[in-house]
Amino acid sequence: MSTTYLSKMNGYILRKAQVDDIEKYYSNYTPLDEEVIRFTGCKRNFSKNEIDSFLKNYIYSTDKYLFFIISPDNTIIGETVINGIDSTHRHGNFRVAIFQKKYRNKGIGTWAIKQTCNFSFNTIQLHRLSLEVFSFNS
């Protein structure tokens, strides 16, 4: 997939992560919001090297995908991820996160999920996409 957009909605963009996103991603991801920590089980802070390594691992991979949700002011406000792809059985895992509370409950995550599912089923031809959540995540 090229660096073209996966989708656009009301000034928001969903697109594949790129190497030149590392600085912006780091500054918007660390420290993580309390709700993101609770619902993902992630630690609060990541080093720049950890973020750099994570991002490059996804960017250069051919079997997992990292998409950024970009706000109208060009801030990375969230992500969707497809990973754990089993190419034989055509299934994979999925996750979504909106990093800051002010962007939640606006339909942005729902839109990003729909676009990521569309990519999963129509572009990379998966048959099943799984999402696991903690029991307290209603």
PDB file of C-alpha atoms in Angstrom:
ATOM      1  CA  MET A   1       0.000   0.000   0.000  1.00  0.00           C
ATOM      2  CA  SER A   2       1.314   3.430  -0.858  1.00  0.00           C
ATOM      3  CA  THR A   3       1.213   6.469   1.404  1.00  0.00           C
ATOM      4  CA  THR A   4      -2.197   7.411   0.026  1.00  0.00           C
ATOM      5  CA  TYR A   5      -5.097   7.862   2.382  1.00  0.00           C
ATOM      6  CA  LEU A   6      -7.244   4.956   3.393  1.00  0.00           C
ATOM      7  CA  SER A   7     -10.127   7.335   4.040  1.00  0.00           C
ATOM      8  CA  LYS A   8     -11.123  10.930   4.823  1.00  0.00           C
ATOM      9  CA  MET A   9     -14.048  12.227   6.892  1.00  0.00           C
ATOM     10  CA  ASN A  10     -14.834  15.818   7.937  1.00  0.00           C
ATOM     11  CA  GLY A  11     -11.176  16.844   7.821  1.00  0.00           C
ATOM     12  CA  TYR A  12      -9.954  13.675   9.583  1.00  0.00           C
ATOM     13  CA  ILE A  13      -7.681  11.317   7.696  1.00  0.00           C
ATOM     14  CA  LEU A  14      -6.964   7.628   8.152  1.00  0.00           C
ATOM     15  CA  ARG A  15      -3.729   6.591   6.499  1.00  0.00           C
ATOM     16  CA  LYS A  16      -0.880   4.147   6.770  1.00  0.00           C
ATOM     17  CA  ALA A  17       1.907   5.156   9.159  1.00  0.00           C
ATOM     18  CA  GLN A  18       5.059   6.602   7.595  1.00  0.00           C
ATOM     19  CA  VAL A  19       8.659   6.946   8.791  1.00  0.00           C
ATOM     20  CA  ASP A  20       8.392  10.736   9.002  1.00  0.00           C
ATOM     21  CA  ASP A  21       5.536  10.295  11.534  1.00  0.00           C
ATOM     22  CA  ILE A  22       7.892   9.131  14.303  1.00  0.00           C
ATOM     23  CA  GLU A  23       8.318  12.544  15.985  1.00  0.00           C
ATOM     24  CA  LYS A  24       4.606  13.386  15.821  1.00  0.00           C
ATOM     25  CA  TYR A  25       3.591   9.916  16.992  1.00  0.00           C
ATOM     26  CA  TYR A  26       5.974  10.035  19.943  1.00  0.00           C
ATOM     27  CA  SER A  27       4.786  13.459  21.080  1.00  0.00           C
ATOM     28  CA  ASN A  28       1.105  12.440  20.916  1.00  0.00           C
ATOM     29  CA  TYR A  29       1.521   8.947  22.350  1.00  0.00           C
ATOM     30  CA  THR A  30       3.679   9.543  25.427  1.00  0.00           C
ATOM     31  CA  PRO A  31       2.558   9.877  28.130  1.00  0.00           C
ATOM     32  CA  LEU A  32      -0.592   7.879  27.473  1.00  0.00           C
ATOM     33  CA  ASP A  33      -3.981   9.022  28.675  1.00  0.00           C
ATOM     34  CA  GLU A  34      -5.235   7.158  31.797  1.00  0.00           C
ATOM     35  CA  GLU A  35      -8.191   5.669  29.932  1.00  0.00           C
ATOM     36  CA  VAL A  36      -5.972   4.355  27.141  1.00  0.00           C
ATOM     37  CA  ILE A  37      -3.686   2.749  29.735  1.00  0.00           C
ATOM     38  CA  ARG A  38      -6.638   1.128  31.490  1.00  0.00           C
ATOM     39  CA  PHE A  39      -8.308  -0.250  28.365  1.00  0.00           C
ATOM     40  CA  THR A  40      -5.144  -1.400  26.590  1.00  0.00           C
ATOM     41  CA  GLY A  41      -3.004  -2.591  29.475  1.00  0.00           C
ATOM     42  CA  CYS A  42      -0.149  -0.449  28.124  1.00  0.00           C
ATOM     43  CA  LYS A  43       2.433   1.254  30.232  1.00  0.00           C
ATOM     44  CA  ARG A  44       2.273   5.036  30.628  1.00  0.00           C
ATOM     45  CA  ASN A  45       5.535   6.083  28.965  1.00  0.00           C
ATOM     46  CA  PHE A  46       7.610   4.741  26.129  1.00  0.00           C
ATOM     47  CA  SER A  47      11.110   5.800  25.156  1.00  0.00           C
ATOM     48  CA  LYS A  48      11.685   7.391  21.797  1.00  0.00           C
ATOM     49  CA  ASN A  49      13.669   4.279  20.790  1.00  0.00           C
ATOM     50  CA  GLU A  50      10.710   2.034  21.680  1.00  0.00           C
ATOM     51  CA  ILE A  51       8.362   4.170  19.605  1.00  0.00           C
ATOM     52  CA  ASP A  52      10.853   4.327  16.724  1.00  0.00           C
ATOM     53  CA  SER A  53      11.313   0.557  16.751  1.00  0.00           C
ATOM     54  CA  PHE A  54       7.578  -0.143  17.009  1.00  0.00           C
ATOM     55  CA  LEU A  55       6.723   2.207  14.182  1.00  0.00           C
ATOM     56  CA  LYS A  56       9.425   0.967  11.830  1.00  0.00           C
ATOM     57  CA  ASN A  57       8.477  -2.638  12.594  1.00  0.00           C
ATOM     58  CA  TYR A  58       4.960  -1.934  11.303  1.00  0.00           C
ATOM     59  CA  ILE A  59       5.980   0.314   8.421  1.00  0.00           C
ATOM     60  CA  TYR A  60       8.383  -2.207   6.913  1.00  0.00           C
ATOM     61  CA  SER A  61       6.252  -5.258   7.616  1.00  0.00           C
ATOM     62  CA  THR A  62       4.257  -7.051   4.956  1.00  0.00           C
ATOM     63  CA  ASP A  63       1.995  -8.900   7.397  1.00  0.00           C
ATOM     64  CA  LYS A  64       0.707  -6.186   9.747  1.00  0.00           C
ATOM     65  CA  TYR A  65      -0.651  -2.695   9.302  1.00  0.00           C
ATOM     66  CA  LEU A  66      -0.633   0.487  11.358  1.00  0.00           C
ATOM     67  CA  PHE A  67      -2.986   3.280  10.347  1.00  0.00           C
ATOM     68  CA  PHE A  68      -2.976   6.712  11.938  1.00  0.00           C
ATOM     69  CA  ILE A  69      -6.037   8.818  12.567  1.00  0.00           C
ATOM     70  CA  ILE A  70      -5.009  12.399  11.792  1.00  0.00           C
ATOM     71  CA  SER A  71      -7.040  15.413  12.968  1.00  0.00           C
ATOM     72  CA  PRO A  72      -7.770  18.456  10.775  1.00  0.00           C
ATOM     73  CA  ASP A  73      -4.867  20.266  12.495  1.00  0.00           C
ATOM     74  CA  ASN A  74      -2.512  17.429  11.381  1.00  0.00           C
ATOM     75  CA  THR A  75      -2.163  15.824  14.836  1.00  0.00           C
ATOM     76  CA  ILE A  76      -2.014  12.039  15.214  1.00  0.00           C
ATOM     77  CA  ILE A  77      -4.995  11.429  17.516  1.00  0.00           C
ATOM     78  CA  GLY A  78      -5.299   7.670  17.284  1.00  0.00           C
ATOM     79  CA  GLU A  79      -4.541   4.483  15.466  1.00  0.00           C
ATOM     80  CA  THR A  80      -5.981   1.295  14.123  1.00  0.00           C
ATOM     81  CA  VAL A  81      -3.860  -1.831  13.808  1.00  0.00           C
ATOM     82  CA  ILE A  82      -4.223  -5.123  11.981  1.00  0.00           C
ATOM     83  CA  ASN A  83      -1.751  -7.736  13.181  1.00  0.00           C
ATOM     84  CA  GLY A  84      -1.430 -11.440  13.906  1.00  0.00           C
ATOM     85  CA  ILE A  85      -2.426 -12.152  10.324  1.00  0.00           C
ATOM     86  CA  ASP A  86      -2.715 -15.836   9.469  1.00  0.00           C
ATOM     87  CA  SER A  87      -2.448 -15.854   5.671  1.00  0.00           C
ATOM     88  CA  THR A  88      -3.434 -19.528   5.424  1.00  0.00           C
ATOM     89  CA  HIS A  89      -6.737 -19.132   7.259  1.00  0.00           C
ATOM     90  CA  ARG A  90      -7.155 -15.484   6.240  1.00  0.00           C
ATOM     91  CA  HIS A  91      -7.745 -13.970   9.655  1.00  0.00           C
ATOM     92  CA  GLY A  92      -6.106 -11.385  11.840  1.00  0.00           C
ATOM     93  CA  ASN A  93      -6.350  -9.338  15.017  1.00  0.00           C
ATOM     94  CA  PHE A  94      -7.476  -5.763  15.281  1.00  0.00           C
ATOM     95  CA  ARG A  95      -7.158  -2.882  17.722  1.00  0.00           C
ATOM     96  CA  VAL A  96      -8.148   0.763  17.840  1.00  0.00           C
ATOM     97  CA  ALA A  97      -7.214   3.627  20.162  1.00  0.00           C
ATOM     98  CA  ILE A  98      -8.112   7.286  20.342  1.00  0.00           C
ATOM     99  CA  PHE A  99      -5.283   8.793  22.378  1.00  0.00           C
ATOM    100  CA  GLN A 100      -6.958  11.879  23.855  1.00  0.00           C
ATOM    101  CA  LYS A 101     -10.328  12.177  25.565  1.00  0.00           C
ATOM    102  CA  LYS A 102     -11.359  15.290  23.611  1.00  0.00           C
ATOM    103  CA  TYR A 103     -11.537  13.208  20.401  1.00  0.00           C
ATOM    104  CA  ARG A 104     -13.629  10.372  21.864  1.00  0.00           C
ATOM    105  CA  ASN A 105     -17.405   9.950  21.481  1.00  0.00           C
ATOM    106  CA  LYS A 106     -17.449  11.900  18.217  1.00  0.00           C
ATOM    107  CA  GLY A 107     -17.794   8.971  15.801  1.00  0.00           C
ATOM    108  CA  ILE A 108     -14.124   9.150  14.766  1.00  0.00           C
ATOM    109  CA  GLY A 109     -13.287   5.720  16.178  1.00  0.00           C
ATOM    110  CA  THR A 110     -16.395   4.163  14.606  1.00  0.00           C
ATOM    111  CA  TRP A 111     -15.467   5.616  11.223  1.00  0.00           C
ATOM    112  CA  ALA A 112     -11.847   4.430  11.563  1.00  0.00           C
ATOM    113  CA  ILE A 113     -12.995   0.924  12.549  1.00  0.00           C
ATOM    114  CA  LYS A 114     -15.296   0.682   9.525  1.00  0.00           C
ATOM    115  CA  GLN A 115     -12.534   1.830   7.173  1.00  0.00           C
ATOM    116  CA  THR A 116      -9.998  -0.575   8.684  1.00  0.00           C
ATOM    117  CA  CYS A 117     -12.471  -3.460   8.404  1.00  0.00           C
ATOM    118  CA  ASN A 118     -13.143  -2.514   4.785  1.00  0.00           C
ATOM    119  CA  PHE A 119      -9.383  -2.590   4.110  1.00  0.00           C
ATOM    120  CA  SER A 120      -9.088  -5.943   5.899  1.00  0.00           C
ATOM    121  CA  PHE A 121     -11.851  -7.676   3.984  1.00  0.00           C
ATOM    122  CA  ASN A 122     -11.608  -6.007   0.582  1.00  0.00           C
ATOM    123  CA  THR A 123      -7.935  -5.116   0.138  1.00  0.00           C
ATOM    124  CA  ILE A 124      -5.998  -7.817   1.955  1.00  0.00           C
ATOM    125  CA  GLN A 125      -8.846 -10.331   1.639  1.00  0.00           C
ATOM    126  CA  LEU A 126      -9.192 -11.477   5.235  1.00  0.00           C
ATOM    127  CA  HIS A 127     -12.235 -13.570   6.160  1.00  0.00           C
ATOM    128  CA  ARG A 128     -12.211 -12.825   9.884  1.00  0.00           C
ATOM    129  CA  LEU A 129     -10.940 -10.013  12.075  1.00  0.00           C
ATOM    130  CA  SER A 130     -10.795 -10.452  15.882  1.00  0.00           C
ATOM    131  CA  LEU A 131     -10.858  -7.834  18.621  1.00  0.00           C
ATOM    132  CA  GLU A 132     -10.204  -8.713  22.245  1.00  0.00           C
ATOM    133  CA  VAL A 133     -11.140  -6.374  25.095  1.00  0.00           C
ATOM    134  CA  PHE A 134     -10.984  -6.513  28.877  1.00  0.00           C
ATOM    135  CA  SER A 135     -14.258  -7.596  30.534  1.00  0.00           C
ATOM    136  CA  PHE A 136     -14.709  -4.127  32.093  1.00  0.00           C
ATOM    137  CA  ASN A 137     -14.635  -2.460  28.655  1.00  0.00           C
ATOM    138  CA  SER A 138     -18.309  -2.048  27.820  1.00  0.00           C
TER     139      SER A 138
END
